[in-house]
PDB file of C-alpha atoms in Angstrom:
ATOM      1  CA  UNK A1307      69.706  83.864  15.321  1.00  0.00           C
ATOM      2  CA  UNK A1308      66.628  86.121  16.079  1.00  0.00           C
ATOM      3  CA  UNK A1309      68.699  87.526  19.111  1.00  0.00           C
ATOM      4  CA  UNK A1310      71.904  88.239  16.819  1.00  0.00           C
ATOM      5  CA  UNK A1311      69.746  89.910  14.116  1.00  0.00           C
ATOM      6  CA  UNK A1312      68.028  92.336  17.020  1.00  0.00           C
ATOM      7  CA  UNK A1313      71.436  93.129  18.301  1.00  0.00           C
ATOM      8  CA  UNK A1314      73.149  93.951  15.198  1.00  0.00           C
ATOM      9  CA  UNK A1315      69.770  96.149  14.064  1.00  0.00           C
ATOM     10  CA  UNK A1316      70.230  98.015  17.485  1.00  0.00           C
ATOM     11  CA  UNK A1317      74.069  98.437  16.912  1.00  0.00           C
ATOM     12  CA  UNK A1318      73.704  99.463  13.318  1.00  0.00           C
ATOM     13  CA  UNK A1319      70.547 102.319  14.827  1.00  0.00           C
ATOM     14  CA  UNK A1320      73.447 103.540  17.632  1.00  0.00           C
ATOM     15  CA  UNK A1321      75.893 103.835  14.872  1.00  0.00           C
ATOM     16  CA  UNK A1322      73.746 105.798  12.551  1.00  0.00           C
ATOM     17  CA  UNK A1323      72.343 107.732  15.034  1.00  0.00           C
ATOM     18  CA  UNK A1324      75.980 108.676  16.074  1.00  0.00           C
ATOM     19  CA  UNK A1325      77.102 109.657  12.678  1.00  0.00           C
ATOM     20  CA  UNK A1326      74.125 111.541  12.229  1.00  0.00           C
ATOM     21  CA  UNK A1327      74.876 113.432  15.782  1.00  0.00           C
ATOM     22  CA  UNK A1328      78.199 113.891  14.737  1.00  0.00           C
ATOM     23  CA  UNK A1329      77.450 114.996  11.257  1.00  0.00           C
ATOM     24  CA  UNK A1330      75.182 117.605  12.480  1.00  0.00           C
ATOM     25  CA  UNK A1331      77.092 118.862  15.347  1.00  0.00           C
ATOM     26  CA  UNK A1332      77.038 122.656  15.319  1.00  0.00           C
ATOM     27  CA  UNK A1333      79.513 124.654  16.066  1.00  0.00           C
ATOM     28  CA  UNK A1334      80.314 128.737  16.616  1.00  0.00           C
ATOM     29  CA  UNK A1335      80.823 130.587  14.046  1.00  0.00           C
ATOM     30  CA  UNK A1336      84.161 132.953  14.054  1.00  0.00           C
ATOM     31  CA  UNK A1337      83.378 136.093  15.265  1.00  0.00           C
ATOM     32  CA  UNK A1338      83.333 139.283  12.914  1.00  0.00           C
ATOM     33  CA  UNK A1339      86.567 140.948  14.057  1.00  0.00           C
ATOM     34  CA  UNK A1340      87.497 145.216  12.701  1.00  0.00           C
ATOM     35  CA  UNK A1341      90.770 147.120  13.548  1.00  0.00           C
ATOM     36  CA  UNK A1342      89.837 149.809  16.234  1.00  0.00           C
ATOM     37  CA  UNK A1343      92.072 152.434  17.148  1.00  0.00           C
ATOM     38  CA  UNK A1344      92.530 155.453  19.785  1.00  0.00           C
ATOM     39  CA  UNK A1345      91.935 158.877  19.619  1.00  0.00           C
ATOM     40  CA  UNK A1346      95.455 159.369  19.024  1.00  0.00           C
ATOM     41  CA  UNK A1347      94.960 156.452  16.492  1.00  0.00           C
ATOM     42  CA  UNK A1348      97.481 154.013  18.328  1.00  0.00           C
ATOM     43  CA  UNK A1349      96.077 150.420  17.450  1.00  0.00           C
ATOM     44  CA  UNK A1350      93.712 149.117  20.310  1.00  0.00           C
ATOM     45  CA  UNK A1351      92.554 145.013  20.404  1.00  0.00           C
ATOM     46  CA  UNK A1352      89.827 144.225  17.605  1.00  0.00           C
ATOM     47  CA  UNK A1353      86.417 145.165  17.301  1.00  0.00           C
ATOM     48  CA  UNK A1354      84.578 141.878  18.206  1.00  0.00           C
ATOM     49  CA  UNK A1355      80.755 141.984  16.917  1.00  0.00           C
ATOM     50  CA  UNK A1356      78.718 141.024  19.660  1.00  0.00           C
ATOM     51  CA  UNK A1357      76.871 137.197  19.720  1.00  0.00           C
ATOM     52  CA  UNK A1358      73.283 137.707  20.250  1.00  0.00           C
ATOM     53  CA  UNK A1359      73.411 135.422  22.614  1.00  0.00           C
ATOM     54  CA  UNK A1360      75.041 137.336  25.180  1.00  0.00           C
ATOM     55  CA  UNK A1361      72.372 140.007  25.428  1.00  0.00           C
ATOM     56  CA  UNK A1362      70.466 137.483  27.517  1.00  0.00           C
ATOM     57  CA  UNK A1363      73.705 138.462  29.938  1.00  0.00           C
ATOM     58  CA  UNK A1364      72.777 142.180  30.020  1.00  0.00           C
ATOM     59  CA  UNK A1365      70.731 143.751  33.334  1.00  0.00           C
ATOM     60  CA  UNK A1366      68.247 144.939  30.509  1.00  0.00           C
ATOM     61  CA  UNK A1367      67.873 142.437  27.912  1.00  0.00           C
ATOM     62  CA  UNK A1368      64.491 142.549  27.606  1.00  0.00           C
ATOM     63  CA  UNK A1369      64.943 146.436  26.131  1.00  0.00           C
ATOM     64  CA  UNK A1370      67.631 145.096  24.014  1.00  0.00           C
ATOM     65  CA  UNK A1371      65.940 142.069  22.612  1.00  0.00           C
ATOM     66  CA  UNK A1372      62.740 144.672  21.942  1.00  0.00           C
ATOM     67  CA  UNK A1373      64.988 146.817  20.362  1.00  0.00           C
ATOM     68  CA  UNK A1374      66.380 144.274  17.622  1.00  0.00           C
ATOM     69  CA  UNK A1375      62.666 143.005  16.750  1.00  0.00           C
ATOM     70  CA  UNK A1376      61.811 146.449  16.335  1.00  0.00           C
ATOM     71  CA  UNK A1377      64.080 147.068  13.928  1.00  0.00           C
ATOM     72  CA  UNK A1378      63.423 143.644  12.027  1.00  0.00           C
ATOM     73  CA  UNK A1379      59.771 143.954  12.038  1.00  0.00           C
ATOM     74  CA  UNK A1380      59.281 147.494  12.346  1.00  0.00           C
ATOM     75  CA  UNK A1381      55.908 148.108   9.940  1.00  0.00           C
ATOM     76  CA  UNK A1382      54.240 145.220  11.297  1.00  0.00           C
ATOM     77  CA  UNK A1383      54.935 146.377  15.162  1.00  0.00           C
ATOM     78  CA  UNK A1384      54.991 150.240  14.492  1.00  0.00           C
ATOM     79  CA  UNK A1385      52.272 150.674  11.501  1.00  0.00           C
ATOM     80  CA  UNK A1386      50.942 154.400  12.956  1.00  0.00           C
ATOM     81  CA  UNK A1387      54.558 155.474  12.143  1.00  0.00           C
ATOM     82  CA  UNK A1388      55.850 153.482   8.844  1.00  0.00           C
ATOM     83  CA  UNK A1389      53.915 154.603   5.863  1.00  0.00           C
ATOM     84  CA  UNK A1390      56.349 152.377   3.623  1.00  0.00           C
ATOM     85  CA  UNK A1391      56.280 148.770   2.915  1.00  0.00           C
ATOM     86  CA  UNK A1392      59.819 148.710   4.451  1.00  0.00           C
ATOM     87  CA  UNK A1393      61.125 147.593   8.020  1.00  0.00           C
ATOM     88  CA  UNK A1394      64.392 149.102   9.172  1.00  0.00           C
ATOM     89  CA  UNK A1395      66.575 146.107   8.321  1.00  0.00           C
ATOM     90  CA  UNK A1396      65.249 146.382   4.661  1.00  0.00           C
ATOM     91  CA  UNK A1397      68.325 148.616   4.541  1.00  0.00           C
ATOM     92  CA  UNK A1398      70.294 147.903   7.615  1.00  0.00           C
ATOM     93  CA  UNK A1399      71.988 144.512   6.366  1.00  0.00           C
ATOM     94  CA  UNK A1400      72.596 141.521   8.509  1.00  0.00           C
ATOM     95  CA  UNK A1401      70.620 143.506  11.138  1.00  0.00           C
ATOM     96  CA  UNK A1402      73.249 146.211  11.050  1.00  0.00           C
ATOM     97  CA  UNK A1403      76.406 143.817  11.591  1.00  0.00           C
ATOM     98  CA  UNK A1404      77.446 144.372   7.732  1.00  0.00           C
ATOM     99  CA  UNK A1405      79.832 146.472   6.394  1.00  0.00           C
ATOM    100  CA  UNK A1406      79.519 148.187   3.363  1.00  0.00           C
ATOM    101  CA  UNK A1407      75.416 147.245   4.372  1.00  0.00           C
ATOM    102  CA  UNK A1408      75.121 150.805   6.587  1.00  0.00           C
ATOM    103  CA  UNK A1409      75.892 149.015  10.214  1.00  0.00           C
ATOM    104  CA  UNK A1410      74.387 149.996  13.580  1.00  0.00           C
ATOM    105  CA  UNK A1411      78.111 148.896  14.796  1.00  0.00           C
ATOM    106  CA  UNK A1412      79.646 152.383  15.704  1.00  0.00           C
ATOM    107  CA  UNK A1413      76.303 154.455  15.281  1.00  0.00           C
ATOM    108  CA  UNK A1414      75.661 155.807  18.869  1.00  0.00           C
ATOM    109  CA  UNK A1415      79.189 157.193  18.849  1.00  0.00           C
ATOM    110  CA  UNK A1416      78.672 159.183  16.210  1.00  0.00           C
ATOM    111  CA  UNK A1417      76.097 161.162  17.688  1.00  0.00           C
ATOM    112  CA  UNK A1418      75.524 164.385  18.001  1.00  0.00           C
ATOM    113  CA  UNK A1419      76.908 165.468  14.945  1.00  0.00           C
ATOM    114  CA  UNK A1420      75.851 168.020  12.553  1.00  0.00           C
ATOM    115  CA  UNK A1421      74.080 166.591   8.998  1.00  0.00           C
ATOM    116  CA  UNK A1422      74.506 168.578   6.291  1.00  0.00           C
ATOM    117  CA  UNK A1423      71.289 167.711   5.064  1.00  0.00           C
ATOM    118  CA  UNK A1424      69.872 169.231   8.046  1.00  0.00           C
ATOM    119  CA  UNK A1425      72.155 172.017   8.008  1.00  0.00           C
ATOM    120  CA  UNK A1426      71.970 171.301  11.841  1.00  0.00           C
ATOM    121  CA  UNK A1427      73.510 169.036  15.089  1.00  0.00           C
ATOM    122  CA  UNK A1428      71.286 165.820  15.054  1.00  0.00           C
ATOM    123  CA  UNK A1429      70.571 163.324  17.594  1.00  0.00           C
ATOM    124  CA  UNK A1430      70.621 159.348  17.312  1.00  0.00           C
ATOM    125  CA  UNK A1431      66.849 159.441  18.128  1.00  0.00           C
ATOM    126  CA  UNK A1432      66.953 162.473  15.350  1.00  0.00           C
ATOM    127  CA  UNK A1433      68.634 160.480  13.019  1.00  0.00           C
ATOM    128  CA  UNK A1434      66.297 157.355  13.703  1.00  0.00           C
ATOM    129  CA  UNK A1435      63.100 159.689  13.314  1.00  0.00           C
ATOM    130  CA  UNK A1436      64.976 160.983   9.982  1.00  0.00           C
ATOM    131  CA  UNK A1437      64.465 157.037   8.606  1.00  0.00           C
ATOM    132  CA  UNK A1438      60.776 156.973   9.783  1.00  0.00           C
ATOM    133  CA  UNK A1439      60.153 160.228   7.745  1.00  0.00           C
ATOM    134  CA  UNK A1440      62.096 159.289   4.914  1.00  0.00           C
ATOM    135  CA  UNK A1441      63.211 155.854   4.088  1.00  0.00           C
ATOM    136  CA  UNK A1442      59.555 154.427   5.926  1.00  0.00           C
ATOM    137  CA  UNK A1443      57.839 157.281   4.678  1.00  0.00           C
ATOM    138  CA  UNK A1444      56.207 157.413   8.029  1.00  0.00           C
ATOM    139  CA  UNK A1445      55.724 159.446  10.952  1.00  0.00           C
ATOM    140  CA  UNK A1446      58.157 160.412  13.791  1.00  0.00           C
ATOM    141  CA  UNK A1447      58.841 158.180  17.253  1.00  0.00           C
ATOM    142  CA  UNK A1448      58.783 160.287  20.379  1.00  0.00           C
ATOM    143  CA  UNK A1449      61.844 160.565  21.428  1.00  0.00           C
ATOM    144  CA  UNK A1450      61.416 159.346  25.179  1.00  0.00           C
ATOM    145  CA  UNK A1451      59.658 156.396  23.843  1.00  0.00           C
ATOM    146  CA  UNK A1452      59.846 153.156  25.473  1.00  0.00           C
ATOM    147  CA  UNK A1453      60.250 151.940  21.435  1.00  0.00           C
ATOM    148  CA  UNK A1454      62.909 154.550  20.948  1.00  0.00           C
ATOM    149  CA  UNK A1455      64.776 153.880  23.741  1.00  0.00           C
ATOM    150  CA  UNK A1456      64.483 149.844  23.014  1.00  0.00           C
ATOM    151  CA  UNK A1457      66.155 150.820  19.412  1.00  0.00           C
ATOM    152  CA  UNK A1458      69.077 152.515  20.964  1.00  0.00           C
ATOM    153  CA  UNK A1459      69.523 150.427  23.915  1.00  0.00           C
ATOM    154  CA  UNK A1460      70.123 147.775  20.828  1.00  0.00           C
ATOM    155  CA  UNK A1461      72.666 149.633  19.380  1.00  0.00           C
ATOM    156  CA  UNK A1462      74.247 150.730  22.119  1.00  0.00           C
ATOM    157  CA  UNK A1463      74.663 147.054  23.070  1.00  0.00           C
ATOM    158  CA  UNK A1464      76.461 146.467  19.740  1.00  0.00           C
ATOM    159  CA  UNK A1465      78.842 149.037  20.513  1.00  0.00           C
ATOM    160  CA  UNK A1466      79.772 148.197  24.301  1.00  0.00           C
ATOM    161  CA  UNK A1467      83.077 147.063  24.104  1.00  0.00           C
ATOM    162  CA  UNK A1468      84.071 150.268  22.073  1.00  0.00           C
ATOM    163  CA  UNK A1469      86.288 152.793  24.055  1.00  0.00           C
ATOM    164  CA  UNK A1470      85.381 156.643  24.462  1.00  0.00           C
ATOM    165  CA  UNK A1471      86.916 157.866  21.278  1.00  0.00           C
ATOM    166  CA  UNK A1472      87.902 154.667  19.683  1.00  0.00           C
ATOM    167  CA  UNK A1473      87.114 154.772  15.976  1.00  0.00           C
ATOM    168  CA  UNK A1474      86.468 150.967  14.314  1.00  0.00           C
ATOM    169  CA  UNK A1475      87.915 150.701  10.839  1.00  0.00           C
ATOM    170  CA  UNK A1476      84.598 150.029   9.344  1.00  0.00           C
ATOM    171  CA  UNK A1477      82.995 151.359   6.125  1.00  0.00           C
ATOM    172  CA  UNK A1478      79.239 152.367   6.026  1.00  0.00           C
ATOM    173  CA  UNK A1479      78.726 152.420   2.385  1.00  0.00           C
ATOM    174  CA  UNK A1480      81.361 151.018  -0.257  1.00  0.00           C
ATOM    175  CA  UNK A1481      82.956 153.445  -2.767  1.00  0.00           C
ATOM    176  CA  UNK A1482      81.608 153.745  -6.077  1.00  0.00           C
ATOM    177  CA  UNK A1483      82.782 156.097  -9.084  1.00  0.00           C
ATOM    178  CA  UNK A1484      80.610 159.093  -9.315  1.00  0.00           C
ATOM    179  CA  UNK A1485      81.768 160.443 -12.222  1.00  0.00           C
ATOM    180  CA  UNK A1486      80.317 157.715 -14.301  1.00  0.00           C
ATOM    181  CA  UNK A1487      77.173 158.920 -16.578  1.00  0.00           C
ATOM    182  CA  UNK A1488      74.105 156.920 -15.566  1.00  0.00           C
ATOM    183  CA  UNK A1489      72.351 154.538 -18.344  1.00  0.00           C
ATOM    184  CA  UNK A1490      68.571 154.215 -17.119  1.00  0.00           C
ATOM    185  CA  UNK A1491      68.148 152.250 -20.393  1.00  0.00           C
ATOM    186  CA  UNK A1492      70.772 150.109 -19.409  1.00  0.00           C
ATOM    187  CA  UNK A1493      69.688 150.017 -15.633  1.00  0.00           C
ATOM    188  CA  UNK A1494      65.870 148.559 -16.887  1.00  0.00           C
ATOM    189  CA  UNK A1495      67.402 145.603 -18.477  1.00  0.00           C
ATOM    190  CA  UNK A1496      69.613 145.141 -15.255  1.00  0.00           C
ATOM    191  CA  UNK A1497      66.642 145.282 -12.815  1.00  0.00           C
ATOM    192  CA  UNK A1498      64.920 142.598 -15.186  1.00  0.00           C
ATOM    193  CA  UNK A1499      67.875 140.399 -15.390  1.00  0.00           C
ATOM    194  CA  UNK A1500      69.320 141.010 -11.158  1.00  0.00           C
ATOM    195  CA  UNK A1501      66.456 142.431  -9.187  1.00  0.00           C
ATOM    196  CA  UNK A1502      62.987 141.740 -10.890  1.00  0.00           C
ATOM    197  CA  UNK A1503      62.836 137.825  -9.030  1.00  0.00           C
ATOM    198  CA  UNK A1504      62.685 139.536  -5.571  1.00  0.00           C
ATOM    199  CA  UNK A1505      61.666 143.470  -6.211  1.00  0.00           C
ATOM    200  CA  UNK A1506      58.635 142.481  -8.607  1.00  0.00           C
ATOM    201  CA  UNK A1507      58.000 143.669 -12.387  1.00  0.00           C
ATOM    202  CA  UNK A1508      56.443 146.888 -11.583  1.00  0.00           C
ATOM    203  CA  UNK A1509      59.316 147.456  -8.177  1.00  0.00           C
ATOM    204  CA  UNK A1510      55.923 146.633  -5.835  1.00  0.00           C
ATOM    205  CA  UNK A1511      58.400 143.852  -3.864  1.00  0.00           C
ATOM    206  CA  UNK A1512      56.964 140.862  -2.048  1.00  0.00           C
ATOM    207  CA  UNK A1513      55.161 139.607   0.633  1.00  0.00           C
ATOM    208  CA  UNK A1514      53.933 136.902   2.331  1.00  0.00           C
ATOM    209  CA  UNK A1515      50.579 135.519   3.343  1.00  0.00           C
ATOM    210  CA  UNK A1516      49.762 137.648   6.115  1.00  0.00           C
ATOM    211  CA  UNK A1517      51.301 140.352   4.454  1.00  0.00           C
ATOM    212  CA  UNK A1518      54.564 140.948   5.710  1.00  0.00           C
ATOM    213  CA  UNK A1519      57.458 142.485   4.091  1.00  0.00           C
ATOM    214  CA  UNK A1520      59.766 139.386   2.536  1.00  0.00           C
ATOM    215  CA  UNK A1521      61.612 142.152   0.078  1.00  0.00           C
ATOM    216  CA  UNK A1522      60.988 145.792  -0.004  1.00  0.00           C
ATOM    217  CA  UNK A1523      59.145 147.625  -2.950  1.00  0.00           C
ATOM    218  CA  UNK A1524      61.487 149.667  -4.725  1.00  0.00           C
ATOM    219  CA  UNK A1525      59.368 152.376  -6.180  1.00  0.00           C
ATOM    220  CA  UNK A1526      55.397 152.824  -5.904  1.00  0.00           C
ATOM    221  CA  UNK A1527      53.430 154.381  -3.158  1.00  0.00           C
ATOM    222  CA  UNK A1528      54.570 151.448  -1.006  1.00  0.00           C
ATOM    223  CA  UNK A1529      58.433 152.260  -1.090  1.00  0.00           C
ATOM    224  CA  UNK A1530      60.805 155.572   0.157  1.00  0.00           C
ATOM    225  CA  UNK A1531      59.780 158.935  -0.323  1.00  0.00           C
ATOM    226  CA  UNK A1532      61.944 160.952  -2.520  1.00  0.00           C
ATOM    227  CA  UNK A1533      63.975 162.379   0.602  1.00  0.00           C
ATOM    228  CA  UNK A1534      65.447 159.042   1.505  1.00  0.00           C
ATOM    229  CA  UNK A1535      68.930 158.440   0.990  1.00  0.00           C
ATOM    230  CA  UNK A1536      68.115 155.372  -1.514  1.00  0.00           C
ATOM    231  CA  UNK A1537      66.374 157.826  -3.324  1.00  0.00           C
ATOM    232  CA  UNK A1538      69.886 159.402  -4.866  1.00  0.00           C
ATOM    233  CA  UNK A1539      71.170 157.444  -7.576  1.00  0.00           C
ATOM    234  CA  UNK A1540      75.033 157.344  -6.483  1.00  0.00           C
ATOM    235  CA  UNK A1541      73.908 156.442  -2.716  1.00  0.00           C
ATOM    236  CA  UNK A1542      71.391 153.784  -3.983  1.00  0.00           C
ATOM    237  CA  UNK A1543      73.992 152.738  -6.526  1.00  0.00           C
ATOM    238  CA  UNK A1544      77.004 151.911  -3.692  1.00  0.00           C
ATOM    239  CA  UNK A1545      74.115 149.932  -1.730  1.00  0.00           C
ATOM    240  CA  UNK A1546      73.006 147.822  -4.653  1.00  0.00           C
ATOM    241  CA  UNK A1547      77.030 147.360  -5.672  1.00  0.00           C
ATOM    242  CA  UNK A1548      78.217 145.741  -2.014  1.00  0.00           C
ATOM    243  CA  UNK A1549      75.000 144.069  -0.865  1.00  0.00           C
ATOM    244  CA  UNK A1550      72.747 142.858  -4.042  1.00  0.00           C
ATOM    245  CA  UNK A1551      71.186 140.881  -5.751  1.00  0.00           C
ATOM    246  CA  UNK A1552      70.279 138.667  -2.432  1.00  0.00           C
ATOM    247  CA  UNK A1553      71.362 135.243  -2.493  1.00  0.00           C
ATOM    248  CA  UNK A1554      74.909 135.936  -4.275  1.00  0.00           C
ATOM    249  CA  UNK A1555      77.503 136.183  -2.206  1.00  0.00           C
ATOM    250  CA  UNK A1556      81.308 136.238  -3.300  1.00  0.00           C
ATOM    251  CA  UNK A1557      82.898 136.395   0.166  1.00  0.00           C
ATOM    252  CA  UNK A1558      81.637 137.885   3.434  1.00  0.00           C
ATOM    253  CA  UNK A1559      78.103 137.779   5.252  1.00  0.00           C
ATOM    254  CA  UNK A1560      74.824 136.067   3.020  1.00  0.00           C
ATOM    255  CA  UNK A1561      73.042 138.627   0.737  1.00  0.00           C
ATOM    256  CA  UNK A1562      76.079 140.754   0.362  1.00  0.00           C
ATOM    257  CA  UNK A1563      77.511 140.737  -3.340  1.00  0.00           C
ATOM    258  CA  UNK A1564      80.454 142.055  -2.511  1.00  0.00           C
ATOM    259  CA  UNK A1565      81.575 143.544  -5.992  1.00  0.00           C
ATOM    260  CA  UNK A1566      81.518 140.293  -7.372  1.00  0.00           C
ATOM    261  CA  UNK A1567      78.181 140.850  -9.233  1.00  0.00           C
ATOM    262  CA  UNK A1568      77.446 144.236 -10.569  1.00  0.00           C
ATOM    263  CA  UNK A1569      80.264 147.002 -11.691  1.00  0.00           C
ATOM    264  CA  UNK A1570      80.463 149.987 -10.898  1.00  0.00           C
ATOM    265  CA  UNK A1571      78.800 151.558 -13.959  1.00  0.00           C
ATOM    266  CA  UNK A1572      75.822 148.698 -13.710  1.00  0.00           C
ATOM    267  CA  UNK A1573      75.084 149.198 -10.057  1.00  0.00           C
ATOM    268  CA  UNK A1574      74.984 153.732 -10.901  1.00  0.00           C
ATOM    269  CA  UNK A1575      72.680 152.023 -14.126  1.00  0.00           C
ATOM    270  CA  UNK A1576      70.432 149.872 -12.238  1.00  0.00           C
ATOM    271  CA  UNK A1577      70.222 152.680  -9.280  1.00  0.00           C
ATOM    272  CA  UNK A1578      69.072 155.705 -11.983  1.00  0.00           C
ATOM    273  CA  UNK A1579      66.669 153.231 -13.262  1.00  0.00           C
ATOM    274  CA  UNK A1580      64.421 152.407  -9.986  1.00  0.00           C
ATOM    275  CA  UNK A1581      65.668 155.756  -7.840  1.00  0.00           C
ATOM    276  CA  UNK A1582      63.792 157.881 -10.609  1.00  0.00           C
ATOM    277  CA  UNK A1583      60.865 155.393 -10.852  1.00  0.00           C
ATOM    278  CA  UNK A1584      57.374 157.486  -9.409  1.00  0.00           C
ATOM    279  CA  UNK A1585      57.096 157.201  -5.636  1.00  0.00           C
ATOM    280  CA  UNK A1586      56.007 159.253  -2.494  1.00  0.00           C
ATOM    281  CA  UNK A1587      57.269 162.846  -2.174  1.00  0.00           C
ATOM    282  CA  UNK A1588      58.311 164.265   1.013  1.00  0.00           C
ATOM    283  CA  UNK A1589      57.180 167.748   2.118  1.00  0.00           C
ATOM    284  CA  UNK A1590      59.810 168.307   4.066  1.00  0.00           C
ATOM    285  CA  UNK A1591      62.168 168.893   1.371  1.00  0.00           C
ATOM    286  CA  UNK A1592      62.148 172.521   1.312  1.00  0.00           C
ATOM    287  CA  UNK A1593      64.462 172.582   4.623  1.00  0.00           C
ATOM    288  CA  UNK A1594      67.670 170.031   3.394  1.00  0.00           C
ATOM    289  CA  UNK A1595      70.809 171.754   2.839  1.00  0.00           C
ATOM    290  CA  UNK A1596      70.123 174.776   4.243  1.00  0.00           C
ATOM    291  CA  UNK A1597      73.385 175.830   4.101  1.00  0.00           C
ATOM    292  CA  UNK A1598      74.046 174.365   0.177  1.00  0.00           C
ATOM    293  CA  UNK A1599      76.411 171.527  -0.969  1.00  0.00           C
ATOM    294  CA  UNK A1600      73.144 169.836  -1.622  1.00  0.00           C
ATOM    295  CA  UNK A1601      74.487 166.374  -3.794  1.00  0.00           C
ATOM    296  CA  UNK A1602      74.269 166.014  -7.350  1.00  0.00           C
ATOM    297  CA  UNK A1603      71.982 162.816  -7.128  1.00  0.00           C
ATOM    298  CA  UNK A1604      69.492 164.715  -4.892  1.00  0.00           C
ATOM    299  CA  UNK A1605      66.132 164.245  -6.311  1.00  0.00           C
ATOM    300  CA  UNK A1606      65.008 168.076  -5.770  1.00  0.00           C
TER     301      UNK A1606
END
């Protein structure tokens, strides 16, 4: 009897151990796919976004893998150049794999271009630096940086399997109506209601024990300068509409809201409200838009 009752205890531990295996088994998730076309704009295969699992595959990995944590963690590795409570990815969504959540996915082939902010042909590593002044509030990278190089070696990597000229059918920022009139009023009872529980009462964000950046400050001497792009209300306001409040998601990648949150007029609301909130000015305003056309939204 004592035998039979040890054997069926031992079959009943394989069989839950089993199910538990099996309910647990984890599988690959399905691959973000984008149209891609030619030059000529003749349909080419899908996009594929890279696993980060094959950059272990690449001859420099190590560069690659440097370059990602740089731009997760970039205030706590790089604090002589980010003034900001703010890491790169505080903007860059799903670690620049989102659209509509300003991707890394088909930035190096975009450069050189000219910016008509700058009035001038810009860079990637000009563009990067551009963030670190701005959006960090920090101080530049030099350019032939082994930390530079590590964030555009990442990028690069994302972009691999794209052909010279190919252009992915991917969306940086979502539209949103600019003709709408903003309602600050409107946008303070928003924040309170949508983005208070991560951003903090006062827009001073959160951190954790040792200090690290959980979610960004929106406004205070902490957050972007007044040159940053999420500075201008309409810019701010098509972030906030595809990719907030955190933790709502309506279809697509986790954090985005996807429209299924805020409208139109409530995301320009809620973006008037914190973009015009006091925070660092940036001295080197006096050279945007040297040639005019400067946007409507632009803080100066």
């Amino acid at each position: 009897m004592k035998k039979q009752l040890i054997l069926s205890l031992s079959t009943l531990a394989l069989f839950v151990a089993t199910a538990s295996a099996s309910a647990y088994t984890l599988t690959p998730a399905d691959p973000q796919k984008y149209p891609m076309v030619n030059a000529e704009g003749q349909p080419l295969p899908d996009y594929v976004v890279p696993s980060d699992l094959d950059i272990e595959k690449e001859p420099n990995a190590d560069q690659i893998f440097y370059g990602k944590e740089l731009l997760n963690a970039t205030k706590r590795l790089l604090p002589d150049n980010v003034g900001a409570m703010m890491n790169c990815n505080s903007c860059h969504i799903d670690e620049g794999k989102a659209e509509y959540g300003a991707p890394y996915l088909t930035t190096v082939h975009q450069y050189p271009k000219v910016m008509p902010r700058a009035g001038k042909l810009v860079t990637i590593e000009g563009r990067i630096n551009g963030c670190f002044q701005r959006s960090m509030n920090g101080k530049p990278l030099d350019p032939e940086s082994k930390e530079m190089k590590a964030m555009v070696a990442y990028m690069t990597w994302l972009s691999a399997s794209q052909p010279e000229g190919a252009k992915v059918e991917i969306m940086n920022a979502g539209p949103i109506d600019e003709s709408l009139v903003p309602d600050p009023v409107n946008g303070a009872r928003i924040y309170a209601e949508h983005c208070a529980s991560c951003h903090g009462n006062d827009g001073e964000g959160l951190k954790d024990k040792r200090g690290n950046i959980i979610f960004p400050p929106l406004w205070g001497d902490e957050s972007f300068n007044i040159g940053a792009g999420m500075a201008r209300t309409y810019k701010a306001a098509a972030f906030v509409k595809y990719n907030m409040p955190m933790g709502v998601s309506t279809h697509g990648d986790w954090g985005q809201g996807n429209g299924g949150t805020l409208t139109d007029q409530e995301a320009v609301d809620v973006a008037e409200f914190f973009t015009h909130q006091p925070r660092p000015d940036f001295a080197g305003k006096v050279n945007d838009w040297p040639n005019g056309k400067k946007p409507k939204d632009a803080r100066y």
